[in-house]
């Protein structure tokens, strides 16, 4: 098995991140720093990442979290803020596994909603790869009124600072007290993309929530609550 896949299936990180770790000299095979990114691991090899010996995990964990606002989507934070892994560690059903899981993509500190966490590096790699254009749907409460013209601009693509977004699906659900509640589906994952898209049409986001991840729905999962993926959801993700 190629070294980056070996690292990913050990639940350390995605294959792409594994390549970065190899480049950074963090990966050793049989005690020697690995220089060859395409190295094929053979039986009996002892592989370590940042000093920890690793082994492929066969049974993966797939967890859906309704991330609350005010929590960061990463394993650690220099500023000591609460992370999504802190939330998982507090859940008795998954405490022991929590520290091995990593989020599939990101949600901003101020965004709530559906977030998948897993130790399956290959699935993470697939779902976050731009070529798969995996759809994500958000409910955005924005300032002002989203006119039909603005809806069309968002649908066709807007410039969010050197990047023009691809086709989106946009539906205004409610207009009230000079705010609009809009459902938007995008296929990319640029940093703060939805917020930047609404800024580009002059309607800054007040609240943002991700309500679906592909065909997987947030449903009635409470903020801060977790659930396991169903077999059907997992099958869907493996087949996208
Ligand atoms: N777009 C954003 O602006 N924020 C998110 O958290 C996700 C998508």
PDB file of C-alpha atoms and ligand atoms in Angstrom:
ATOM      1  CA  UNK A   1       0.000   0.000   0.000  1.00  0.00           C
ATOM      2  CA  UNK A   2       1.284   3.475  -0.912  1.00  0.00           C
ATOM      3  CA  UNK A   3       2.510   5.372   2.136  1.00  0.00           C
ATOM      4  CA  UNK A   4      -0.041   8.215   1.940  1.00  0.00           C
ATOM      5  CA  UNK A   5      -2.908   5.689   1.805  1.00  0.00           C
ATOM      6  CA  UNK A   6      -1.356   3.724   4.689  1.00  0.00           C
ATOM      7  CA  UNK A   7      -1.315   6.931   6.788  1.00  0.00           C
ATOM      8  CA  UNK A   8      -4.870   7.865   5.774  1.00  0.00           C
ATOM      9  CA  UNK A   9      -6.278   4.415   6.552  1.00  0.00           C
ATOM     10  CA  UNK A  10      -4.557   4.635   9.939  1.00  0.00           C
ATOM     11  CA  UNK A  11      -6.903   7.519  10.716  1.00  0.00           C
ATOM     12  CA  UNK A  12      -4.152  10.107  11.059  1.00  0.00           C
ATOM     13  CA  UNK A  13      -5.366  12.492   8.343  1.00  0.00           C
ATOM     14  CA  UNK A  14      -6.363  12.595   4.681  1.00  0.00           C
ATOM     15  CA  UNK A  15      -4.024  11.357   1.929  1.00  0.00           C
ATOM     16  CA  UNK A  16      -3.335  14.938   0.866  1.00  0.00           C
ATOM     17  CA  UNK A  17      -2.292  15.930   4.404  1.00  0.00           C
ATOM     18  CA  UNK A  18      -0.200  12.745   4.602  1.00  0.00           C
ATOM     19  CA  UNK A  19       1.799  13.954   1.598  1.00  0.00           C
ATOM     20  CA  UNK A  20       2.450  17.232   3.456  1.00  0.00           C
ATOM     21  CA  UNK A  21       3.611  15.313   6.530  1.00  0.00           C
ATOM     22  CA  UNK A  22       6.007  13.256   4.394  1.00  0.00           C
ATOM     23  CA  UNK A  23       7.405  16.448   2.871  1.00  0.00           C
ATOM     24  CA  UNK A  24       7.795  17.958   6.319  1.00  0.00           C
ATOM     25  CA  UNK A  25       9.928  14.958   7.385  1.00  0.00           C
ATOM     26  CA  UNK A  26       7.386  13.819   9.999  1.00  0.00           C
ATOM     27  CA  UNK A  27       7.088  10.289   8.618  1.00  0.00           C
ATOM     28  CA  UNK A  28       9.586   7.541   9.430  1.00  0.00           C
ATOM     29  CA  UNK A  29       9.752   3.991   8.091  1.00  0.00           C
ATOM     30  CA  UNK A  30      11.758   1.581  10.227  1.00  0.00           C
ATOM     31  CA  UNK A  31      13.286   4.515  12.067  1.00  0.00           C
ATOM     32  CA  UNK A  32      14.451   6.442   8.973  1.00  0.00           C
ATOM     33  CA  UNK A  33      12.892   9.694   7.798  1.00  0.00           C
ATOM     34  CA  UNK A  34      11.010   8.891   4.597  1.00  0.00           C
ATOM     35  CA  UNK A  35      12.208  10.812   1.527  1.00  0.00           C
ATOM     36  CA  UNK A  36      10.168   9.017  -1.133  1.00  0.00           C
ATOM     37  CA  UNK A  37       6.514  10.196  -1.361  1.00  0.00           C
ATOM     38  CA  UNK A  38       5.561   7.135  -3.471  1.00  0.00           C
ATOM     39  CA  UNK A  39       7.004   4.562  -1.046  1.00  0.00           C
ATOM     40  CA  UNK A  40       5.069   1.262  -0.953  1.00  0.00           C
ATOM     41  CA  UNK A  41       4.693  -0.064   2.583  1.00  0.00           C
ATOM     42  CA  UNK A  42       5.545  -3.768   2.857  1.00  0.00           C
ATOM     43  CA  UNK A  43       4.674  -6.320   5.546  1.00  0.00           C
ATOM     44  CA  UNK A  44       6.815  -5.833   8.604  1.00  0.00           C
ATOM     45  CA  UNK A  45       7.486  -2.102   8.013  1.00  0.00           C
ATOM     46  CA  UNK A  46       7.123   0.046  11.111  1.00  0.00           C
ATOM     47  CA  UNK A  47       5.664   3.400  10.163  1.00  0.00           C
ATOM     48  CA  UNK A  48       5.570   6.367  12.523  1.00  0.00           C
ATOM     49  CA  UNK A  49       4.090   9.847  12.150  1.00  0.00           C
ATOM     50  CA  UNK A  50       5.441  12.591  14.400  1.00  0.00           C
ATOM     51  CA  UNK A  51       6.977   9.916  16.602  1.00  0.00           C
ATOM     52  CA  UNK A  52       3.837   7.745  16.963  1.00  0.00           C
ATOM     53  CA  UNK A  53       3.735   4.301  15.419  1.00  0.00           C
ATOM     54  CA  UNK A  54       0.605   3.886  13.303  1.00  0.00           C
ATOM     55  CA  UNK A  55      -1.402   0.996  11.854  1.00  0.00           C
ATOM     56  CA  UNK A  56      -4.338   0.901   9.442  1.00  0.00           C
ATOM     57  CA  UNK A  57      -7.700   0.872  11.191  1.00  0.00           C
ATOM     58  CA  UNK A  58     -10.175  -1.538   9.676  1.00  0.00           C
ATOM     59  CA  UNK A  59     -13.399  -0.470  11.340  1.00  0.00           C
ATOM     60  CA  UNK A  60     -14.114   3.195  10.896  1.00  0.00           C
ATOM     61  CA  UNK A  61     -16.349   5.538  12.858  1.00  0.00           C
ATOM     62  CA  UNK A  62     -18.684   8.026  11.153  1.00  0.00           C
ATOM     63  CA  UNK A  63     -20.341  10.661  13.307  1.00  0.00           C
ATOM     64  CA  UNK A  64     -22.657  13.536  12.456  1.00  0.00           C
ATOM     65  CA  UNK A  65     -22.524  16.549  14.729  1.00  0.00           C
ATOM     66  CA  UNK A  66     -24.802  19.562  14.781  1.00  0.00           C
ATOM     67  CA  UNK A  67     -22.004  22.024  15.404  1.00  0.00           C
ATOM     68  CA  UNK A  68     -23.083  24.950  17.546  1.00  0.00           C
ATOM     69  CA  UNK A  69     -21.874  28.491  16.906  1.00  0.00           C
ATOM     70  CA  UNK A  70     -18.779  29.498  18.872  1.00  0.00           C
ATOM     71  CA  UNK A  71     -16.940  26.201  18.385  1.00  0.00           C
ATOM     72  CA  UNK A  72     -14.009  25.677  16.069  1.00  0.00           C
ATOM     73  CA  UNK A  73     -13.709  22.931  13.481  1.00  0.00           C
ATOM     74  CA  UNK A  74     -10.277  21.616  14.313  1.00  0.00           C
ATOM     75  CA  UNK A  75      -8.540  19.347  16.775  1.00  0.00           C
ATOM     76  CA  UNK A  76      -6.807  22.085  18.783  1.00  0.00           C
ATOM     77  CA  UNK A  77      -6.978  25.837  19.135  1.00  0.00           C
ATOM     78  CA  UNK A  78      -4.070  28.088  20.168  1.00  0.00           C
ATOM     79  CA  UNK A  79      -6.561  30.466  21.755  1.00  0.00           C
ATOM     80  CA  UNK A  80      -8.053  27.702  23.914  1.00  0.00           C
ATOM     81  CA  UNK A  81     -11.503  27.925  22.324  1.00  0.00           C
ATOM     82  CA  UNK A  82     -13.881  24.959  22.442  1.00  0.00           C
ATOM     83  CA  UNK A  83     -13.398  22.584  19.505  1.00  0.00           C
ATOM     84  CA  UNK A  84     -15.668  20.035  17.856  1.00  0.00           C
ATOM     85  CA  UNK A  85     -13.479  17.278  19.325  1.00  0.00           C
ATOM     86  CA  UNK A  86     -14.089  18.677  22.823  1.00  0.00           C
ATOM     87  CA  UNK A  87     -17.818  18.212  22.171  1.00  0.00           C
ATOM     88  CA  UNK A  88     -17.331  14.624  20.991  1.00  0.00           C
ATOM     89  CA  UNK A  89     -15.062  13.771  23.931  1.00  0.00           C
ATOM     90  CA  UNK A  90     -17.844  14.793  26.311  1.00  0.00           C
ATOM     91  CA  UNK A  91     -20.198  12.258  24.723  1.00  0.00           C
ATOM     92  CA  UNK A  92     -19.876   8.962  26.671  1.00  0.00           C
ATOM     93  CA  UNK A  93     -20.651   6.836  23.594  1.00  0.00           C
ATOM     94  CA  UNK A  94     -17.661   8.108  21.660  1.00  0.00           C
ATOM     95  CA  UNK A  95     -15.243   9.535  24.251  1.00  0.00           C
ATOM     96  CA  UNK A  96     -12.668   6.836  23.570  1.00  0.00           C
ATOM     97  CA  UNK A  97     -12.745   7.352  19.801  1.00  0.00           C
ATOM     98  CA  UNK A  98     -13.157  11.126  19.689  1.00  0.00           C
ATOM     99  CA  UNK A  99      -9.490  12.081  19.507  1.00  0.00           C
ATOM    100  CA  UNK A 100      -8.950   9.885  16.456  1.00  0.00           C
ATOM    101  CA  UNK A 101     -11.706  11.553  14.432  1.00  0.00           C
ATOM    102  CA  UNK A 102     -11.275  14.478  12.114  1.00  0.00           C
ATOM    103  CA  UNK A 103     -13.819  16.760  10.461  1.00  0.00           C
ATOM    104  CA  UNK A 104     -14.679  16.397   6.780  1.00  0.00           C
ATOM    105  CA  UNK A 105     -14.289  19.982   5.605  1.00  0.00           C
ATOM    106  CA  UNK A 106     -14.920  22.998   7.815  1.00  0.00           C
ATOM    107  CA  UNK A 107     -17.559  25.224   9.256  1.00  0.00           C
ATOM    108  CA  UNK A 108     -16.639  28.715  10.508  1.00  0.00           C
ATOM    109  CA  UNK A 109     -16.553  29.519  14.209  1.00  0.00           C
ATOM    110  CA  UNK A 110     -19.863  31.407  13.775  1.00  0.00           C
ATOM    111  CA  UNK A 111     -21.593  28.818  11.558  1.00  0.00           C
ATOM    112  CA  UNK A 112     -23.748  26.038  12.985  1.00  0.00           C
ATOM    113  CA  UNK A 113     -25.045  22.833  11.441  1.00  0.00           C
ATOM    114  CA  UNK A 114     -24.165  19.483   9.978  1.00  0.00           C
ATOM    115  CA  UNK A 115     -20.559  18.320  10.215  1.00  0.00           C
ATOM    116  CA  UNK A 116     -19.285  14.822   9.452  1.00  0.00           C
ATOM    117  CA  UNK A 117     -16.366  13.482  11.507  1.00  0.00           C
ATOM    118  CA  UNK A 118     -14.552  10.250  10.778  1.00  0.00           C
ATOM    119  CA  UNK A 119     -11.267   8.384  10.982  1.00  0.00           C
ATOM    120  CA  UNK A 120     -11.697   7.207   7.358  1.00  0.00           C
ATOM    121  CA  UNK A 121      -9.042   9.247   5.582  1.00  0.00           C
ATOM    122  CA  UNK A 122      -9.925   7.923   2.142  1.00  0.00           C
ATOM    123  CA  UNK A 123     -13.556   8.967   2.371  1.00  0.00           C
ATOM    124  CA  UNK A 124     -12.486  12.394   3.668  1.00  0.00           C
ATOM    125  CA  UNK A 125     -10.113  12.766   0.746  1.00  0.00           C
ATOM    126  CA  UNK A 126     -12.860  11.894  -1.712  1.00  0.00           C
ATOM    127  CA  UNK A 127     -15.541  14.148  -0.231  1.00  0.00           C
ATOM    128  CA  UNK A 128     -13.287  17.182   0.069  1.00  0.00           C
ATOM    129  CA  UNK A 129     -11.682  16.825  -3.355  1.00  0.00           C
ATOM    130  CA  UNK A 130     -12.826  19.708  -5.630  1.00  0.00           C
ATOM    131  CA  UNK A 131     -13.411  17.326  -8.554  1.00  0.00           C
ATOM    132  CA  UNK A 132     -16.348  15.676  -6.744  1.00  0.00           C
ATOM    133  CA  UNK A 133     -18.187  19.026  -6.398  1.00  0.00           C
ATOM    134  CA  UNK A 134     -19.984  17.645  -3.387  1.00  0.00           C
ATOM    135  CA  UNK A 135     -23.144  19.751  -2.727  1.00  0.00           C
ATOM    136  CA  UNK A 136     -23.699  21.458   0.622  1.00  0.00           C
ATOM    137  CA  UNK A 137     -26.876  23.333   1.534  1.00  0.00           C
ATOM    138  CA  UNK A 138     -27.082  26.274   3.932  1.00  0.00           C
ATOM    139  CA  UNK A 139     -29.807  28.404   5.435  1.00  0.00           C
ATOM    140  CA  UNK A 140     -28.553  31.991   5.510  1.00  0.00           C
ATOM    141  CA  UNK A 141     -30.335  34.777   7.324  1.00  0.00           C
ATOM    142  CA  UNK A 142     -29.078  37.912   5.589  1.00  0.00           C
ATOM    143  CA  UNK A 143     -29.559  41.643   5.944  1.00  0.00           C
ATOM    144  CA  UNK A 144     -31.943  43.320   3.492  1.00  0.00           C
ATOM    145  CA  UNK A 145     -34.095  41.969   0.715  1.00  0.00           C
ATOM    146  CA  UNK A 146     -32.768  39.455  -1.813  1.00  0.00           C
ATOM    147  CA  UNK A 147     -34.320  40.531  -5.104  1.00  0.00           C
ATOM    148  CA  UNK A 148     -34.874  38.142  -8.004  1.00  0.00           C
ATOM    149  CA  UNK A 149     -31.928  39.849  -9.735  1.00  0.00           C
ATOM    150  CA  UNK A 150     -29.635  39.151  -6.798  1.00  0.00           C
ATOM    151  CA  UNK A 151     -30.841  35.560  -6.625  1.00  0.00           C
ATOM    152  CA  UNK A 152     -29.882  35.135 -10.268  1.00  0.00           C
ATOM    153  CA  UNK A 153     -26.432  36.635  -9.667  1.00  0.00           C
ATOM    154  CA  UNK A 154     -25.841  34.166  -6.845  1.00  0.00           C
ATOM    155  CA  UNK A 155     -27.074  31.313  -9.036  1.00  0.00           C
ATOM    156  CA  UNK A 156     -24.806  32.222 -11.962  1.00  0.00           C
ATOM    157  CA  UNK A 157     -21.702  32.938  -9.869  1.00  0.00           C
ATOM    158  CA  UNK A 158     -20.217  35.959  -8.105  1.00  0.00           C
ATOM    159  CA  UNK A 159     -16.661  37.185  -7.647  1.00  0.00           C
ATOM    160  CA  UNK A 160     -15.615  36.588  -4.050  1.00  0.00           C
ATOM    161  CA  UNK A 161     -12.178  38.126  -4.387  1.00  0.00           C
ATOM    162  CA  UNK A 162     -10.256  36.571  -7.248  1.00  0.00           C
ATOM    163  CA  UNK A 163     -12.563  33.551  -7.508  1.00  0.00           C
ATOM    164  CA  UNK A 164     -15.853  33.305  -9.349  1.00  0.00           C
ATOM    165  CA  UNK A 165     -18.211  30.824  -7.731  1.00  0.00           C
ATOM    166  CA  UNK A 166     -19.755  28.086  -9.852  1.00  0.00           C
ATOM    167  CA  UNK A 167     -23.469  27.536 -10.348  1.00  0.00           C
ATOM    168  CA  UNK A 168     -25.445  27.508  -7.112  1.00  0.00           C
ATOM    169  CA  UNK A 169     -29.055  26.713  -6.243  1.00  0.00           C
ATOM    170  CA  UNK A 170     -30.747  29.618  -4.463  1.00  0.00           C
ATOM    171  CA  UNK A 171     -34.235  29.928  -3.012  1.00  0.00           C
ATOM    172  CA  UNK A 172     -35.527  32.793  -0.879  1.00  0.00           C
ATOM    173  CA  UNK A 173     -37.681  31.240   1.820  1.00  0.00           C
ATOM    174  CA  UNK A 174     -38.861  34.311   3.746  1.00  0.00           C
ATOM    175  CA  UNK A 175     -38.490  38.095   3.769  1.00  0.00           C
ATOM    176  CA  UNK A 176     -39.238  39.784   7.095  1.00  0.00           C
ATOM    177  CA  UNK A 177     -38.220  43.005   8.920  1.00  0.00           C
ATOM    178  CA  UNK A 178     -35.638  43.881   6.260  1.00  0.00           C
ATOM    179  CA  UNK A 179     -33.973  40.466   6.452  1.00  0.00           C
ATOM    180  CA  UNK A 180     -34.179  37.480   4.104  1.00  0.00           C
ATOM    181  CA  UNK A 181     -33.894  33.786   4.864  1.00  0.00           C
ATOM    182  CA  UNK A 182     -32.274  32.099   1.887  1.00  0.00           C
ATOM    183  CA  UNK A 183     -31.512  28.461   1.098  1.00  0.00           C
ATOM    184  CA  UNK A 184     -28.334  28.129  -0.927  1.00  0.00           C
ATOM    185  CA  UNK A 185     -26.575  25.035  -2.268  1.00  0.00           C
ATOM    186  CA  UNK A 186     -22.942  25.326  -3.337  1.00  0.00           C
ATOM    187  CA  UNK A 187     -20.510  22.793  -4.764  1.00  0.00           C
ATOM    188  CA  UNK A 188     -17.216  24.276  -3.645  1.00  0.00           C
ATOM    189  CA  UNK A 189     -15.717  24.905  -0.258  1.00  0.00           C
ATOM    190  CA  UNK A 190     -13.777  28.165  -0.395  1.00  0.00           C
ATOM    191  CA  UNK A 191     -13.033  29.856   2.895  1.00  0.00           C
ATOM    192  CA  UNK A 192     -16.167  31.682   4.161  1.00  0.00           C
ATOM    193  CA  UNK A 193     -17.672  31.182   0.724  1.00  0.00           C
ATOM    194  CA  UNK A 194     -21.354  31.664   1.558  1.00  0.00           C
ATOM    195  CA  UNK A 195     -20.675  34.785   3.642  1.00  0.00           C
ATOM    196  CA  UNK A 196     -18.537  36.222   0.841  1.00  0.00           C
ATOM    197  CA  UNK A 197     -21.191  35.425  -1.791  1.00  0.00           C
ATOM    198  CA  UNK A 198     -23.867  37.342   0.096  1.00  0.00           C
ATOM    199  CA  UNK A 199     -21.441  40.207   0.769  1.00  0.00           C
ATOM    200  CA  UNK A 200     -20.788  40.341  -2.987  1.00  0.00           C
ATOM    201  CA  UNK A 201     -24.474  41.116  -3.618  1.00  0.00           C
ATOM    202  CA  UNK A 202     -24.668  43.589  -0.715  1.00  0.00           C
ATOM    203  CA  UNK A 203     -26.530  41.419   1.842  1.00  0.00           C
ATOM    204  CA  UNK A 204     -24.221  40.439   4.704  1.00  0.00           C
ATOM    205  CA  UNK A 205     -24.978  37.211   6.561  1.00  0.00           C
ATOM    206  CA  UNK A 206     -26.433  37.509  10.063  1.00  0.00           C
ATOM    207  CA  UNK A 207     -26.768  33.774  10.821  1.00  0.00           C
ATOM    208  CA  UNK A 208     -25.542  30.756   8.876  1.00  0.00           C
ATOM    209  CA  UNK A 209     -26.470  27.119   9.322  1.00  0.00           C
ATOM    210  CA  UNK A 210     -25.558  24.106   7.165  1.00  0.00           C
ATOM    211  CA  UNK A 211     -28.661  21.945   6.790  1.00  0.00           C
ATOM    212  CA  UNK A 212     -27.424  19.214   4.490  1.00  0.00           C
ATOM    213  CA  UNK A 213     -24.259  17.553   3.342  1.00  0.00           C
ATOM    214  CA  UNK A 214     -25.010  15.945  -0.007  1.00  0.00           C
ATOM    215  CA  UNK A 215     -28.205  13.977   0.597  1.00  0.00           C
ATOM    216  CA  UNK A 216     -27.581  13.747   4.335  1.00  0.00           C
ATOM    217  CA  UNK A 217     -29.920  16.004   6.262  1.00  0.00           C
ATOM    218  CA  UNK A 218     -29.399  17.735   9.593  1.00  0.00           C
ATOM    219  CA  UNK A 219     -33.066  17.020  10.381  1.00  0.00           C
ATOM    220  CA  UNK A 220     -34.022  17.441  14.039  1.00  0.00           C
ATOM    221  CA  UNK A 221     -30.564  16.795  15.490  1.00  0.00           C
ATOM    222  CA  UNK A 222     -30.194  19.343  18.321  1.00  0.00           C
ATOM    223  CA  UNK A 223     -27.270  21.788  18.472  1.00  0.00           C
ATOM    224  CA  UNK A 224     -24.297  20.075  20.107  1.00  0.00           C
ATOM    225  CA  UNK A 225     -25.874  16.616  19.628  1.00  0.00           C
ATOM    226  CA  UNK A 226     -24.278  13.764  17.663  1.00  0.00           C
ATOM    227  CA  UNK A 227     -25.502  10.654  15.916  1.00  0.00           C
ATOM    228  CA  UNK A 228     -23.919   7.856  13.927  1.00  0.00           C
ATOM    229  CA  UNK A 229     -24.359   7.743  10.165  1.00  0.00           C
ATOM    230  CA  UNK A 230     -26.904   5.172   9.077  1.00  0.00           C
ATOM    231  CA  UNK A 231     -25.789   2.312   6.819  1.00  0.00           C
ATOM    232  CA  UNK A 232     -27.747   3.843   3.976  1.00  0.00           C
ATOM    233  CA  UNK A 233     -26.080   7.255   4.422  1.00  0.00           C
ATOM    234  CA  UNK A 234     -22.672   5.612   4.516  1.00  0.00           C
ATOM    235  CA  UNK A 235     -23.400   3.659   1.376  1.00  0.00           C
ATOM    236  CA  UNK A 236     -24.486   6.864  -0.346  1.00  0.00           C
ATOM    237  CA  UNK A 237     -21.249   8.629   0.619  1.00  0.00           C
ATOM    238  CA  UNK A 238     -19.129   5.723  -0.560  1.00  0.00           C
ATOM    239  CA  UNK A 239     -20.870   5.817  -3.927  1.00  0.00           C
ATOM    240  CA  UNK A 240     -20.746   9.556  -4.698  1.00  0.00           C
TER     241      UNK A 240
HETATM  242  N1  LIG B   1     -19.525  29.217   3.943  1.00  0.00           N
HETATM  243  C1  LIG B   1     -19.267  30.092   4.930  1.00  0.00           C
HETATM  244  O1  LIG B   1     -19.245  31.293   4.717  1.00  0.00           O
HETATM  245  N2  LIG B   1     -19.076  29.607   6.166  1.00  0.00           N
HETATM  246  C2  LIG B   1     -19.110  28.304   6.472  1.00  0.00           C
HETATM  247  O2  LIG B   1     -18.897  27.925   7.619  1.00  0.00           O
HETATM  248  C3  LIG B   1     -19.362  27.407   5.428  1.00  0.00           C
HETATM  249  C4  LIG B   1     -19.567  27.881   4.168  1.00  0.00           C
END
